[in-house]
PDB file of C-alpha atoms in Angstrom:
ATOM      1  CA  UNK P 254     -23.835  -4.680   5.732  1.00 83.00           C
ATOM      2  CA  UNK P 255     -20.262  -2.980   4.756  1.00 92.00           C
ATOM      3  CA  UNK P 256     -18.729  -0.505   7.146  1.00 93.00           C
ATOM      4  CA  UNK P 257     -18.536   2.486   5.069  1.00 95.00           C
ATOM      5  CA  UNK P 258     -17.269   6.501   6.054  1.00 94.00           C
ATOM      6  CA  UNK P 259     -16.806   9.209   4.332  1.00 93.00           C
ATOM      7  CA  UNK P 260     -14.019  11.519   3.107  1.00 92.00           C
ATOM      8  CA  UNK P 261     -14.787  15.387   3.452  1.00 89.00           C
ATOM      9  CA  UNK P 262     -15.045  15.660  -0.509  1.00 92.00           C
ATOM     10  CA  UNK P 263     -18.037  12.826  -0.188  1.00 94.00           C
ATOM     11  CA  UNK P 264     -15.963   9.568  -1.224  1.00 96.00           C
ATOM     12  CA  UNK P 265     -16.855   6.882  -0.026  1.00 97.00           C
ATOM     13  CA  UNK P 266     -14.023   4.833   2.041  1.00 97.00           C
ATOM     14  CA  UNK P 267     -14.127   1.303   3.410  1.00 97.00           C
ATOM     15  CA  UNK P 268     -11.696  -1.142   4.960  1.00 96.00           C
ATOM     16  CA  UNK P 269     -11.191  -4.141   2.208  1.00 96.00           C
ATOM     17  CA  UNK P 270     -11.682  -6.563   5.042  1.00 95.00           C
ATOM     18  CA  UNK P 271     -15.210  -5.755   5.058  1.00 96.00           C
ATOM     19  CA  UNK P 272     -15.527  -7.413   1.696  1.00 97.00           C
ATOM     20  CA  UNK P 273     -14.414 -10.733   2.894  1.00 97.00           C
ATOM     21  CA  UNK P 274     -17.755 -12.021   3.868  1.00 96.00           C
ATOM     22  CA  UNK P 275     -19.459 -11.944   0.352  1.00 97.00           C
ATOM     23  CA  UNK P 276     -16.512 -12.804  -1.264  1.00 97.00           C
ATOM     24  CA  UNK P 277     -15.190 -15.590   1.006  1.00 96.00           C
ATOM     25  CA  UNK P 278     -12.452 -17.368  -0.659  1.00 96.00           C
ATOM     26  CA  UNK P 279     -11.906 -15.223  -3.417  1.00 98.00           C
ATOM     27  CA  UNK P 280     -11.087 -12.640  -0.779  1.00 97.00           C
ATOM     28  CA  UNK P 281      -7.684 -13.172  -0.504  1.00 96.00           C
ATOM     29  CA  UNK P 282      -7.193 -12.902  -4.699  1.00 98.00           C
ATOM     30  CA  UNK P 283      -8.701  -9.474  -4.340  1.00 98.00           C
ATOM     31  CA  UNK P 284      -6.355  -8.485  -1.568  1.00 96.00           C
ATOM     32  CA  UNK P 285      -3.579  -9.707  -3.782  1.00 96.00           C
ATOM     33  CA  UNK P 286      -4.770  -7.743  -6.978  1.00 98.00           C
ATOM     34  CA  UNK P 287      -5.479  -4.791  -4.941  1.00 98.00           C
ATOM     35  CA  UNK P 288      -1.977  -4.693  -3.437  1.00 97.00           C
ATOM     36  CA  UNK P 289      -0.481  -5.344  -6.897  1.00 97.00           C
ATOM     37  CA  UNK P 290      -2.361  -2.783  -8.832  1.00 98.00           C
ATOM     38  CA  UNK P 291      -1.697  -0.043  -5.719  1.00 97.00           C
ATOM     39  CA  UNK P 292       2.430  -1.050  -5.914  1.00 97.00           C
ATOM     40  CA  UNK P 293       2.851  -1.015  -9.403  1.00 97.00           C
ATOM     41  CA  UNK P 294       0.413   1.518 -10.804  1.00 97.00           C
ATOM     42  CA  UNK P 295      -0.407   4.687  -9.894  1.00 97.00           C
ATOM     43  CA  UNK P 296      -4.308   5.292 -10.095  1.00 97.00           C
ATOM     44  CA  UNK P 297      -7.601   6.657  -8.354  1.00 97.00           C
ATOM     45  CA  UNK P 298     -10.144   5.004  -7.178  1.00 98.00           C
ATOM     46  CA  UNK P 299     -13.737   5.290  -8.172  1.00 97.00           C
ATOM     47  CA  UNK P 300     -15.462   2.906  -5.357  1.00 98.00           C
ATOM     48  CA  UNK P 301     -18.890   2.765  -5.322  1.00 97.00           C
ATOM     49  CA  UNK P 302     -19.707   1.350  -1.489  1.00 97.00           C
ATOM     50  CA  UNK P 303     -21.264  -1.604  -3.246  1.00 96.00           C
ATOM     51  CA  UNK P 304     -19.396  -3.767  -6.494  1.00 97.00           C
ATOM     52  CA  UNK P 305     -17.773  -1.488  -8.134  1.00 98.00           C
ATOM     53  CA  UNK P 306     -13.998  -0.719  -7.472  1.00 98.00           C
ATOM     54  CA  UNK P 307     -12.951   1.503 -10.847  1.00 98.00           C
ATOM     55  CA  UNK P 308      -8.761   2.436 -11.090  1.00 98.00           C
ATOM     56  CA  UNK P 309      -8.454   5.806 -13.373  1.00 96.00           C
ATOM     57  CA  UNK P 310      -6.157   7.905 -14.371  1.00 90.00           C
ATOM     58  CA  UNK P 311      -6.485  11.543 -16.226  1.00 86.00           C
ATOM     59  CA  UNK P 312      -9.851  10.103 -17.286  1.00 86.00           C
ATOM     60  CA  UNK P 313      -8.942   6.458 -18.502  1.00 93.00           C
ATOM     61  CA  UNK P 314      -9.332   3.343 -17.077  1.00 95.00           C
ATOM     62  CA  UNK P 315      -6.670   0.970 -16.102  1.00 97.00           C
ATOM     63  CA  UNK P 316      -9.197  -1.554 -14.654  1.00 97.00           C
ATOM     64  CA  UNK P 317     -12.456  -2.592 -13.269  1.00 98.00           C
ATOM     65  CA  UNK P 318     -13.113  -4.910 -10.501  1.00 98.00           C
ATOM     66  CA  UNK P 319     -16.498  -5.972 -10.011  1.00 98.00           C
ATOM     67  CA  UNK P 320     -17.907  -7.899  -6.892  1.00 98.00           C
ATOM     68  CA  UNK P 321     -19.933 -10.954  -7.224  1.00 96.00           C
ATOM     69  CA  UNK P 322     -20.939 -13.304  -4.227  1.00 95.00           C
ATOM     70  CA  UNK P 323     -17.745 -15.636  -3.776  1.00 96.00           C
ATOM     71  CA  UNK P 324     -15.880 -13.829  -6.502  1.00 97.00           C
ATOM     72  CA  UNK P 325     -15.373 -11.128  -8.532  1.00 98.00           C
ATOM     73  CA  UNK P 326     -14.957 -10.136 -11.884  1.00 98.00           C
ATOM     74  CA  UNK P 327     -11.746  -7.961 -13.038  1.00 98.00           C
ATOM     75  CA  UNK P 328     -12.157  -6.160 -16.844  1.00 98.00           C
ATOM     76  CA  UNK P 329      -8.998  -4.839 -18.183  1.00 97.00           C
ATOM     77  CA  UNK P 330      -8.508  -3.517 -22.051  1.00 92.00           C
ATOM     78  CA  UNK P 331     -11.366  -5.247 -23.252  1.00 91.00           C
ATOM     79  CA  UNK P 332     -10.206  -8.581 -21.176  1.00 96.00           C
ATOM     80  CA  UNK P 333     -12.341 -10.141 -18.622  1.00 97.00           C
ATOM     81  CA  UNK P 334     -11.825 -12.411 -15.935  1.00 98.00           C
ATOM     82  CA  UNK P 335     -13.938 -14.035 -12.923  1.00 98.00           C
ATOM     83  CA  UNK P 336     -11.982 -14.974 -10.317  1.00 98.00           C
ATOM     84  CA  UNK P 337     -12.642 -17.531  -7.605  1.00 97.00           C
ATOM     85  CA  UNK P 338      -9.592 -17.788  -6.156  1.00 97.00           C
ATOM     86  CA  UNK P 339      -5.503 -17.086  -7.260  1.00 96.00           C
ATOM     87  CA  UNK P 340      -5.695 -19.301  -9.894  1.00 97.00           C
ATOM     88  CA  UNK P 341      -5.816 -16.872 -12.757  1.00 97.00           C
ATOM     89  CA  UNK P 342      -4.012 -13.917 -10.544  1.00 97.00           C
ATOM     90  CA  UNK P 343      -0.993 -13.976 -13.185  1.00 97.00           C
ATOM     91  CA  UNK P 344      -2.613 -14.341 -16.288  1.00 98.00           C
ATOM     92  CA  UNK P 345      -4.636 -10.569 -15.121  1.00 98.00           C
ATOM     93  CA  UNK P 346      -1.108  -9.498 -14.047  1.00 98.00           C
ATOM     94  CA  UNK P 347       0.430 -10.346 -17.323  1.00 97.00           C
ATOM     95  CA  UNK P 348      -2.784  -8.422 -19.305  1.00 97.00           C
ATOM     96  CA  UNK P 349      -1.692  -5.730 -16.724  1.00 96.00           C
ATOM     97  CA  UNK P 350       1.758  -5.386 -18.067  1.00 95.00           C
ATOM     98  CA  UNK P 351       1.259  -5.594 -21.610  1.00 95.00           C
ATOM     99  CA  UNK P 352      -1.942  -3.185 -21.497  1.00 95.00           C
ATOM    100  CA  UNK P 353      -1.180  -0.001 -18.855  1.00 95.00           C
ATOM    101  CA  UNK P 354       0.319   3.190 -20.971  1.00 93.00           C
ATOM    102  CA  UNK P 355       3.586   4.038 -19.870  1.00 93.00           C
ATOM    103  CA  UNK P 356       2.239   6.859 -17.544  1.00 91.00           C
ATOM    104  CA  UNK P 357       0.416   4.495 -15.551  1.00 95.00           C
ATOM    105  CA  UNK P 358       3.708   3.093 -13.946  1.00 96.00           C
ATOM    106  CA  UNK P 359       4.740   3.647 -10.297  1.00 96.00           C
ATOM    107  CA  UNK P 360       8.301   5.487 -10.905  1.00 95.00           C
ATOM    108  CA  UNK P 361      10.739   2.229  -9.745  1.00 93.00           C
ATOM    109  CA  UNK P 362      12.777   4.555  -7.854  1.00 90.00           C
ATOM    110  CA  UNK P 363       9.537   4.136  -5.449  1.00 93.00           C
ATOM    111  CA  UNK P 364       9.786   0.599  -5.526  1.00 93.00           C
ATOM    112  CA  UNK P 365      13.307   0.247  -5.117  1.00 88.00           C
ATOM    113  CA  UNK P 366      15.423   0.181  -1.782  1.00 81.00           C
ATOM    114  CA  UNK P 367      16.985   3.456  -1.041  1.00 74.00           C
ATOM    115  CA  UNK P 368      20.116   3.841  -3.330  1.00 64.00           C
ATOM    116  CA  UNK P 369      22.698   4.109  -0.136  1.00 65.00           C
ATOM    117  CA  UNK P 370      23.357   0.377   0.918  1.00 57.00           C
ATOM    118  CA  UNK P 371      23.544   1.400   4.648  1.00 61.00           C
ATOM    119  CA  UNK P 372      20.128   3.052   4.433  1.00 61.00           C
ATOM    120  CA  UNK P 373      16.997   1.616   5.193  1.00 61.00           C
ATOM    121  CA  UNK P 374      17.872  -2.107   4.174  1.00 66.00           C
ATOM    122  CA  UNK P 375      14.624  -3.522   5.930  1.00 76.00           C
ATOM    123  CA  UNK P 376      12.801  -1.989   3.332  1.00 80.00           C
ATOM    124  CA  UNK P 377      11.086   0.642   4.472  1.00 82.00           C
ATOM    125  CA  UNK P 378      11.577   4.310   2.536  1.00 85.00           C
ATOM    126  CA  UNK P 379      12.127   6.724   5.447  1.00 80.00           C
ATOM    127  CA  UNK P 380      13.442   9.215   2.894  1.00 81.00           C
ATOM    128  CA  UNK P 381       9.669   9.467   1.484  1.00 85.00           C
ATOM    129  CA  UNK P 382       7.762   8.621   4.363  1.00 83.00           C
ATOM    130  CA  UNK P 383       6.380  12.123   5.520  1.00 79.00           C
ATOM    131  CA  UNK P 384       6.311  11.602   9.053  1.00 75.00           C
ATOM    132  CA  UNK P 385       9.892  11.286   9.358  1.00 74.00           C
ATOM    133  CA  UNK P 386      10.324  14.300   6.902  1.00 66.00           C
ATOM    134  CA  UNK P 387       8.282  15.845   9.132  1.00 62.00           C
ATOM    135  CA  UNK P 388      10.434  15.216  11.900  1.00 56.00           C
ATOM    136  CA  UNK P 389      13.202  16.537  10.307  1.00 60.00           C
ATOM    137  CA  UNK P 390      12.086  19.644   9.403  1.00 58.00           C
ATOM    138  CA  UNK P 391      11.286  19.677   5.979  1.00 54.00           C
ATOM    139  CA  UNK P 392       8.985  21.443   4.018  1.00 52.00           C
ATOM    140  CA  UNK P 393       6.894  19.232   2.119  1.00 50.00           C
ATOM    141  CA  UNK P 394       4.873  20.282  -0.570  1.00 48.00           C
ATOM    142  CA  UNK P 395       1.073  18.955  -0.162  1.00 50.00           C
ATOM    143  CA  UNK P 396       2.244  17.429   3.342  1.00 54.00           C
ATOM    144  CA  UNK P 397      -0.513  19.982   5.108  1.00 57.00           C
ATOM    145  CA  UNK P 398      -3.206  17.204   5.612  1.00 68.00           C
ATOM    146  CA  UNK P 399      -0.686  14.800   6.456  1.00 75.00           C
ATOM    147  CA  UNK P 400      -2.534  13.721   9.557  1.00 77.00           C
ATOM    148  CA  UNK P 401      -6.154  13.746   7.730  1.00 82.00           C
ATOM    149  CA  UNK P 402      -4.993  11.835   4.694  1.00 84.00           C
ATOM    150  CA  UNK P 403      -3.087   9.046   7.142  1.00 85.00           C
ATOM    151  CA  UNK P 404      -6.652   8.952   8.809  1.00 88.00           C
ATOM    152  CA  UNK P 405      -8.019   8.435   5.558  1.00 91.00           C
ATOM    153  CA  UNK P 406      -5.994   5.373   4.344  1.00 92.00           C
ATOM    154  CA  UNK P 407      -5.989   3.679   7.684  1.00 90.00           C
ATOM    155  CA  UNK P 408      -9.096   4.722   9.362  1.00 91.00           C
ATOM    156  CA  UNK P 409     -10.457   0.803  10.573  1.00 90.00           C
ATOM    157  CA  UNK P 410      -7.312  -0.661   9.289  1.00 88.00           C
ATOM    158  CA  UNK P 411      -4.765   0.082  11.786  1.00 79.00           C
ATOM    159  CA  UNK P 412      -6.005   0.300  15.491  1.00 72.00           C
ATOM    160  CA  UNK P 413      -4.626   3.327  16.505  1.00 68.00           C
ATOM    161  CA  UNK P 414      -5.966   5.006  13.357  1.00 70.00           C
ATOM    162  CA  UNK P 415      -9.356   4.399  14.054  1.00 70.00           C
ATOM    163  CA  UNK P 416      -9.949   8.260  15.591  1.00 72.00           C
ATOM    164  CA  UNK P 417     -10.509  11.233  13.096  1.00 78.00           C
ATOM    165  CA  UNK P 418      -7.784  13.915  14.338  1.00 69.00           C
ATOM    166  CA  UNK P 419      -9.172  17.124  15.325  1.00 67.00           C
ATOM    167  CA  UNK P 420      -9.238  20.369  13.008  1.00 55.00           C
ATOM    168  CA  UNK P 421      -6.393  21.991  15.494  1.00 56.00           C
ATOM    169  CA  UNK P 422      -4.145  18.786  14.496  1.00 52.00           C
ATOM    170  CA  UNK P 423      -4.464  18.518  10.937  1.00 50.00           C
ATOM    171  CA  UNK P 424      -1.607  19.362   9.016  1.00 48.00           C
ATOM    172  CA  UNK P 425       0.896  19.666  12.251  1.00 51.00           C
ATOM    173  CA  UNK P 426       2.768  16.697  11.645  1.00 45.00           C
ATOM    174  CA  UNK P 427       1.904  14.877  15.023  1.00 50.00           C
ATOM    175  CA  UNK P 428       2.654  11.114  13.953  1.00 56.00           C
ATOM    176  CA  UNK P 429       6.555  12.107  14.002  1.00 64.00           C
ATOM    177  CA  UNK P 430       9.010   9.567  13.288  1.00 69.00           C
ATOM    178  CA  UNK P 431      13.091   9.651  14.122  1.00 66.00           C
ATOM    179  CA  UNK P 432      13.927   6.892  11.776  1.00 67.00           C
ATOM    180  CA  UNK P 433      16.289   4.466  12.926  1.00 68.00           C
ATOM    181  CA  UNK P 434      19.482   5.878  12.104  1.00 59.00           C
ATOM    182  CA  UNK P 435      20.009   7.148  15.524  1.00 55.00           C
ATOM    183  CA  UNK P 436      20.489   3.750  16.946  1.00 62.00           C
ATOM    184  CA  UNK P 437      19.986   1.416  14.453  1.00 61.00           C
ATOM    185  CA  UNK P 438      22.212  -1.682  16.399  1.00 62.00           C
ATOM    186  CA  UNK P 439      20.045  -1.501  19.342  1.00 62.00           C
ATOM    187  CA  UNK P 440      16.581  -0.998  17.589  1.00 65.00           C
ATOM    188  CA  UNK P 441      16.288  -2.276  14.292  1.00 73.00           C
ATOM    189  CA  UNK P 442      14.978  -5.817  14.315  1.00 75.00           C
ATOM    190  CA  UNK P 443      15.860  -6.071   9.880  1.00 74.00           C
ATOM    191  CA  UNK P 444      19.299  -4.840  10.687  1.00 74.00           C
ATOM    192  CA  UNK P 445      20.558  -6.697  13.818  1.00 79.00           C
ATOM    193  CA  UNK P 446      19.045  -9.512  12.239  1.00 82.00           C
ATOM    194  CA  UNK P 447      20.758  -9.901   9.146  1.00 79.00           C
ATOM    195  CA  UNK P 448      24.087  -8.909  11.067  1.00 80.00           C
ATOM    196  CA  UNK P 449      23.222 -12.114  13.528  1.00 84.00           C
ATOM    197  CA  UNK P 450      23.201 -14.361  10.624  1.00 85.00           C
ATOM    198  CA  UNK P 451      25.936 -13.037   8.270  1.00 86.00           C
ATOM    199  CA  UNK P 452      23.698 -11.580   5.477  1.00 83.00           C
ATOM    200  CA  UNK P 453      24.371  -8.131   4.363  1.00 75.00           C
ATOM    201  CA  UNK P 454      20.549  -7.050   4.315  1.00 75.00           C
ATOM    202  CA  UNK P 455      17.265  -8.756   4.754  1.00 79.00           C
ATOM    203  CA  UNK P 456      16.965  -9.513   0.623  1.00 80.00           C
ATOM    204  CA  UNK P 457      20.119 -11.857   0.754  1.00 82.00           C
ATOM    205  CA  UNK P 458      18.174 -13.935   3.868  1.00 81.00           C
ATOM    206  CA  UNK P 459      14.966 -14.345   1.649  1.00 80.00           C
ATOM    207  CA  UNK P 460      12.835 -15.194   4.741  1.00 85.00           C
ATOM    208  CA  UNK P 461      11.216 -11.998   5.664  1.00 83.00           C
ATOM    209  CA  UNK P 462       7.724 -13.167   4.441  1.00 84.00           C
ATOM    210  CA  UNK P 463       7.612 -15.938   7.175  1.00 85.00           C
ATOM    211  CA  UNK P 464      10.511 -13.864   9.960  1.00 83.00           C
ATOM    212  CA  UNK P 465       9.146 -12.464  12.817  1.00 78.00           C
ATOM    213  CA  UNK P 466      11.242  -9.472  12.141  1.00 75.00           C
ATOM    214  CA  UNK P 467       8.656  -8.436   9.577  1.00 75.00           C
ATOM    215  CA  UNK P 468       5.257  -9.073  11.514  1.00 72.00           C
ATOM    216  CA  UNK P 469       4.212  -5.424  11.321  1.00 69.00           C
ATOM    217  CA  UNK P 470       4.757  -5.183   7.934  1.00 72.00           C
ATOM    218  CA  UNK P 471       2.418  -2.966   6.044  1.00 77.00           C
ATOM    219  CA  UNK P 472       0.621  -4.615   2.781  1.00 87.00           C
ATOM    220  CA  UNK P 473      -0.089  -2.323   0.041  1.00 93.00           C
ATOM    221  CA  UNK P 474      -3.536  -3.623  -0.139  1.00 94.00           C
ATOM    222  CA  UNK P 475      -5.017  -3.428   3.118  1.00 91.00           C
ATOM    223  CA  UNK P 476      -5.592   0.233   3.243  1.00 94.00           C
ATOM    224  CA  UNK P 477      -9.278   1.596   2.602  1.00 97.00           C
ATOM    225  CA  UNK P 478     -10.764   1.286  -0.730  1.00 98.00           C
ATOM    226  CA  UNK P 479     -11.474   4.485  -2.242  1.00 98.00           C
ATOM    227  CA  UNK P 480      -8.423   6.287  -1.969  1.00 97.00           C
ATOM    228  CA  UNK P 481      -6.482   8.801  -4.216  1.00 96.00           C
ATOM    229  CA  UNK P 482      -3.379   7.845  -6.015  1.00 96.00           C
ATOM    230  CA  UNK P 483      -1.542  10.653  -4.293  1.00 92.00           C
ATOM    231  CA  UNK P 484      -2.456   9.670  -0.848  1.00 93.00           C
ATOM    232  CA  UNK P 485      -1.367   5.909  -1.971  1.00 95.00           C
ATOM    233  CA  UNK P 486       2.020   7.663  -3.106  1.00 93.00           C
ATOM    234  CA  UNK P 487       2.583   9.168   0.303  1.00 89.00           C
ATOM    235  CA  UNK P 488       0.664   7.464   2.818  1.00 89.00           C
ATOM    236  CA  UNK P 489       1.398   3.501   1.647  1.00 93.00           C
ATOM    237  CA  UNK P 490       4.362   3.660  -0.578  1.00 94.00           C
ATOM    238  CA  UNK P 491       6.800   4.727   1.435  1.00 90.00           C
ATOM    239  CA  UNK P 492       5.757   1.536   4.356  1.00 88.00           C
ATOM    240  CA  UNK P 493       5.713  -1.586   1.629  1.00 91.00           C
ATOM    241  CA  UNK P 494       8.275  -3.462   2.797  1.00 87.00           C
ATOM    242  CA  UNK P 495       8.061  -7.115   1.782  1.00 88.00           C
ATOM    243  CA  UNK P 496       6.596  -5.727  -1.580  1.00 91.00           C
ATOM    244  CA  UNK P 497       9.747  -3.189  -2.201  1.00 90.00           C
ATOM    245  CA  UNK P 498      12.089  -6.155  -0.892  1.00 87.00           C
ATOM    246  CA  UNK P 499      10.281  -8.810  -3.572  1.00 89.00           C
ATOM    247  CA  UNK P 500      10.816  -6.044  -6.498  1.00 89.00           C
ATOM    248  CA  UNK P 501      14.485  -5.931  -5.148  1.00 84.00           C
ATOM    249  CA  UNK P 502      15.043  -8.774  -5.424  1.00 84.00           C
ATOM    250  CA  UNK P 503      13.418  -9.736  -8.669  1.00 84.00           C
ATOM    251  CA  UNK P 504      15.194  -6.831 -10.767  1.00 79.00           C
ATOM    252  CA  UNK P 505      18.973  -8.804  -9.864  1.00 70.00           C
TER     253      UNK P 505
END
């Protein structure tokens, strides 16, 4: 049986990895789609706790993934697809692309690295991650279940986000993050990195899929299934850094 919990408005939330077992090889296809739609679209889901993963918007459907036992099926403008393994992953990309309204789109100033070249070359988005906005003092509108909606995405995901905060933490910003502005030479791995081998930033290298650098690099599809395209937009955008790195790169 799935490991399943439960959001506060009654959605149904579970880790992806629990999926592996009837899906098997196909398993790392849906990781792959799920990680693509996530970074490139922005979309609810509608997950049943069984088969059926549904990605809407305003009322219309993007796509539908349904489980199977060692695959799944994917439906997408009339278009359907069973997939085994990553095979036919670009063809359901492509029908992706050509299909999705315009609205549908993640804004590519998400996607992008930050703007200032001496900011945040590893990838990471510090500038819309809301713990470090947090930090900093902001005031961030929609920010006040910060700690509940983190919980949410990466409750049986991440270790240390296995525990449901407490009602006197929500909303008081308690995952706080400096960035690594302060000391960037002596802390960032991407940074002294790049530096050690001559490259401007970690794009130029190329290797950050394999480096070590990146091993605790977040992937957009490993967060729970179920989850809100607003809490996607500000609890897994802003950490997607071989994904934002890959789009860098491919827009040169």
């Amino acid at each position: 049986m799935m490991y399943h919990f439960y959001t506060d408005d009654g959605r149904i939330l579970t880790p992806p990895k629990e999926l592996e077992p009837q899906l098997k090889g196909a398993f790392t296809a849906f990781s792959k789609l799920l990680g693509y739609i996530r970074w490139f679209y922005m979309a609810d889901e509608i997950w049943d706790g069984k088969s059926s993963l549904v990605f809407k918007a305003d009322g219309d459907q993007l796509a539908t993934v349904t489980l199977d036992d060692d695959g799944f099926y994917v439906n997408i403008a009339n278009e359907n697809f069973r997939i085994t393994d990553k095979t036919l992953l670009e063809d359901v990309f492509d029908v992706l692309k050509k299909s999705a309204p315009i609205r549908f789109h993640r804004p590519i100033d998400q996607l992008m690295v930050n703007p200032n070249p001496n900011g945040y070359i590893c990838g990471y988005r510090c500038d819309l991650c809301l713990g470090y906005q947090s930090y900093k003092g902001i005031q961030i509108t929609g920010s006040d279940n910060f700690v509940y909606m983190d919980w949410i995405c990466y409750n049986n995901c991440i270790p240390e986000r296995r525990e449901r905060p407490s009602t006197s933490e929500k909303g008081k910003g308690i995952f706080h993050c400096s960035g690594c502005n302060l000391d960037r030479n002596k802390f960032c791995r991407g940074y002294t990195c790049s530096k050690e081998k001559g490259y401007a930033n970690c794009t130029e290298c190329g290797e950050y899929h394999s480096c070590d650098v990146y091993r605790d690099s977040h992937h957009a599809g490993q967060c729970n299934l179920g989850i809100t395209a607003e809490e996607i937009t500000k609890l897994v955008i802003p950490y997607c850094m071989k994904e934002r790195l890959d789009t860098f790169r491919n827009s040169k």
